[in-house]
Tab-separated table of C-alpha atoms in Angstrom:
chain	number	residue	atom	x	y	z
A	1	MET	CA	-161.252	73.561	78.500
A	2	SER	CA	-163.773	71.385	76.821
A	3	GLY	CA	-161.420	69.701	74.270
A	4	ILE	CA	-160.334	70.267	70.704
A	5	LEU	CA	-162.745	70.040	67.765
A	6	GLY	CA	-161.788	69.740	64.190
A	7	VAL	CA	-158.336	68.269	64.812
A	8	GLY	CA	-156.535	67.754	61.474
A	9	SER	CA	-158.370	70.688	59.927
A	10	ARG	CA	-157.132	74.224	59.680
A	11	SER	CA	-158.982	75.404	62.751
A	12	GLY	CA	-160.663	74.078	65.893
A	13	VAL	CA	-161.980	75.063	69.210
A	14	ILE	CA	-160.541	74.895	72.732
A	15	GLY	CA	-163.393	75.752	75.092
A	16	LYS	CA	-164.702	78.882	73.392
A	17	THR	CA	-161.443	80.021	71.845
A	18	GLU	CA	-160.893	79.345	68.116
A	19	LEU	CA	-157.456	77.744	67.364
A	20	ASP	CA	-155.852	78.531	64.047
A	21	TYR	CA	-153.934	75.345	63.208
A	22	GLU	CA	-152.223	74.319	59.962
A	23	THR	CA	-149.576	71.796	58.878
A	24	GLY	CA	-147.869	71.359	55.597
A	25	THR	CA	-144.649	70.943	53.589
A	26	TRP	CA	-142.288	73.409	52.021
A	27	THR	CA	-138.997	73.195	49.980
A	28	PRO	CA	-135.982	74.714	51.724
A	29	THR	CA	-133.305	76.253	49.462
A	30	VAL	CA	-129.768	76.842	50.459
A	31	GLU	CA	-128.171	80.009	49.191
A	32	PHE	CA	-124.643	81.316	49.477
A	33	GLY	CA	-124.399	85.084	49.236
A	34	GLY	CA	-127.839	85.081	47.712
A	35	GLY	CA	-126.930	82.642	44.943
A	36	THR	CA	-127.818	79.023	44.132
A	37	THR	CA	-125.511	78.384	41.178
A	38	SER	CA	-125.196	74.583	40.636
A	39	ILE	CA	-126.375	73.649	44.149
A	40	THR	CA	-128.070	70.240	43.976
A	41	TYR	CA	-129.686	68.002	46.508
A	42	SER	CA	-130.718	64.390	46.901
A	43	HIS	CA	-133.251	65.471	49.522
A	44	ASN	CA	-134.538	68.816	50.657
A	45	LEU	CA	-137.762	68.777	52.449
A	46	GLY	CA	-139.347	70.907	55.060
A	47	ARG	CA	-142.447	70.409	57.285
A	48	TYR	CA	-144.245	72.996	59.352
A	49	THR	CA	-146.810	73.431	62.022
A	50	LYS	CA	-148.574	76.754	62.512
A	51	ILE	CA	-150.557	77.411	65.660
A	52	GLY	CA	-151.996	80.874	65.981
A	53	ASN	CA	-149.046	83.162	65.205
A	54	ILE	CA	-146.314	80.712	66.001
A	55	VAL	CA	-144.612	78.544	63.273
A	56	THR	CA	-142.317	75.642	63.826
A	57	ALA	CA	-140.501	74.653	60.642
A	58	ASP	CA	-138.398	71.548	60.324
A	59	LEU	CA	-136.093	71.007	57.497
A	60	GLN	CA	-133.586	68.293	56.260
A	61	ILE	CA	-131.152	68.926	53.478
A	62	ILE	CA	-128.750	66.489	51.805
A	63	MET	CA	-126.528	68.073	49.252
A	64	THR	CA	-124.996	66.387	46.289
A	65	SER	CA	-123.168	69.548	45.243
A	66	LYS	CA	-122.671	72.807	47.075
A	67	GLY	CA	-122.270	74.551	43.705
A	68	SER	CA	-120.114	77.547	43.012
A	69	SER	CA	-121.916	80.466	44.773
A	70	THR	CA	-119.911	82.020	47.625
A	71	GLY	CA	-120.862	84.007	50.674
A	72	ALA	CA	-123.068	83.755	53.813
A	73	ALA	CA	-125.214	80.620	54.056
A	74	THR	CA	-129.002	81.133	54.226
A	75	ILE	CA	-131.983	78.887	53.974
A	76	THR	CA	-134.721	80.537	52.107
A	77	THR	CA	-138.393	79.995	51.238
A	78	LEU	CA	-139.571	79.501	54.913
A	79	PRO	CA	-143.297	78.908	54.741
A	80	PHE	CA	-144.378	82.211	56.535
A	81	THR	CA	-142.921	85.635	56.817
A	82	VAL	CA	-141.595	86.400	60.357
A	83	ASN	CA	-143.146	89.215	62.323
A	84	GLY	CA	-140.494	92.003	62.150
A	85	ASN	CA	-140.567	92.518	65.947
A	86	ASP	CA	-140.366	88.798	66.937
A	87	PHE	CA	-137.510	86.589	67.848
A	88	SER	CA	-136.752	83.121	66.534
A	89	GLY	CA	-135.406	80.072	68.132
A	90	ILE	CA	-133.475	77.318	66.512
A	91	GLU	CA	-132.442	73.762	67.151
A	92	ILE	CA	-129.678	72.154	65.084
A	93	GLY	CA	-130.154	68.414	64.809
A	94	LEU	CA	-128.162	66.228	62.420
A	95	VAL	CA	-125.016	67.865	61.015
A	96	TYR	CA	-122.673	65.862	58.727
A	97	ASN	CA	-119.667	66.947	56.713
A	98	MET	CA	-119.473	70.670	57.721
A	99	SER	CA	-116.210	72.321	58.780
A	100	ALA	CA	-117.886	74.683	61.161
A	101	VAL	CA	-121.213	73.598	62.595
A	102	PRO	CA	-123.855	76.291	62.811
A	103	ASN	CA	-125.300	76.732	66.276
A	104	ASP	CA	-127.278	79.957	66.035
A	105	GLY	CA	-129.277	81.898	63.548
A	106	TYR	CA	-132.140	84.256	63.010
A	107	VAL	CA	-135.048	84.764	60.662
A	108	THR	CA	-135.818	87.832	58.610
A	109	GLY	CA	-138.708	87.757	56.109
A	110	THR	CA	-138.765	84.138	54.908
A	111	THR	CA	-134.974	83.702	55.121
A	112	PHE	CA	-133.089	81.845	57.912
A	113	TYR	CA	-129.483	83.030	58.496
A	114	LEU	CA	-126.969	80.480	59.903
A	115	TYR	CA	-124.219	81.465	62.439
A	116	ASN	CA	-121.451	79.806	64.353
A	117	ARG	CA	-121.154	81.647	67.641
A	118	THR	CA	-118.916	79.178	69.474
A	119	THR	CA	-115.492	79.814	67.994
A	120	THR	CA	-115.744	82.502	65.376
A	121	ASN	CA	-119.037	84.421	66.003
A	122	THR	CA	-119.532	84.687	62.207
A	123	ALA	CA	-121.941	83.773	59.595
A	124	THR	CA	-121.757	80.175	58.259
A	125	ASP	CA	-120.725	80.357	54.698
A	126	ASN	CA	-119.993	78.258	51.532
A	127	ASP	CA	-116.528	77.266	52.814
A	128	ASP	CA	-118.212	75.451	55.768
A	129	PHE	CA	-120.255	73.279	53.429
A	130	ALA	CA	-119.190	70.272	51.371
A	131	ASP	CA	-120.712	68.534	48.292
A	132	ASN	CA	-122.256	65.929	50.592
A	133	THR	CA	-123.345	68.077	53.579
A	134	ARG	CA	-126.371	66.863	55.545
A	135	ILE	CA	-128.213	69.156	57.990
A	136	ALA	CA	-131.406	69.063	59.917
A	137	ILE	CA	-132.806	72.219	61.598
A	138	ARG	CA	-135.878	73.218	63.560
A	139	VAL	CA	-136.798	76.893	63.749
A	140	THR	CA	-139.646	78.360	65.647
A	141	TYR	CA	-140.731	81.995	65.000
A	142	GLY	CA	-143.729	84.420	65.242
A	143	ILE	CA	-145.653	85.721	62.325
């Protein structure tokens, strides 16, 4: 390899291979059963890095109200649509004030589904969240 040219831009070169590289921000949204009624945040920010067809998206959410929607918890508006035949990997970082901590999940489209597979093997839902839940997640997926 002869190095990377154009670092910080949207593309560069490693040797003679073009590198598709992009970084940016996105706004993660929590939904319960597909609804967002009265959910509010003091902080909801996502950052992503895309290299070729792999995206790593980080998010941090601090809720001030979990609202009144009910059902399975999802995080929507991921920055890119997952490749339908690809797997995703997650890393749960900070979790504060949740009754069942999510430890697994998957991506479909631009939506991330949260699961707790340690004790219940079920979807994380609105009952697992509180008005002051804080959560940080990293998800890596193919596009």
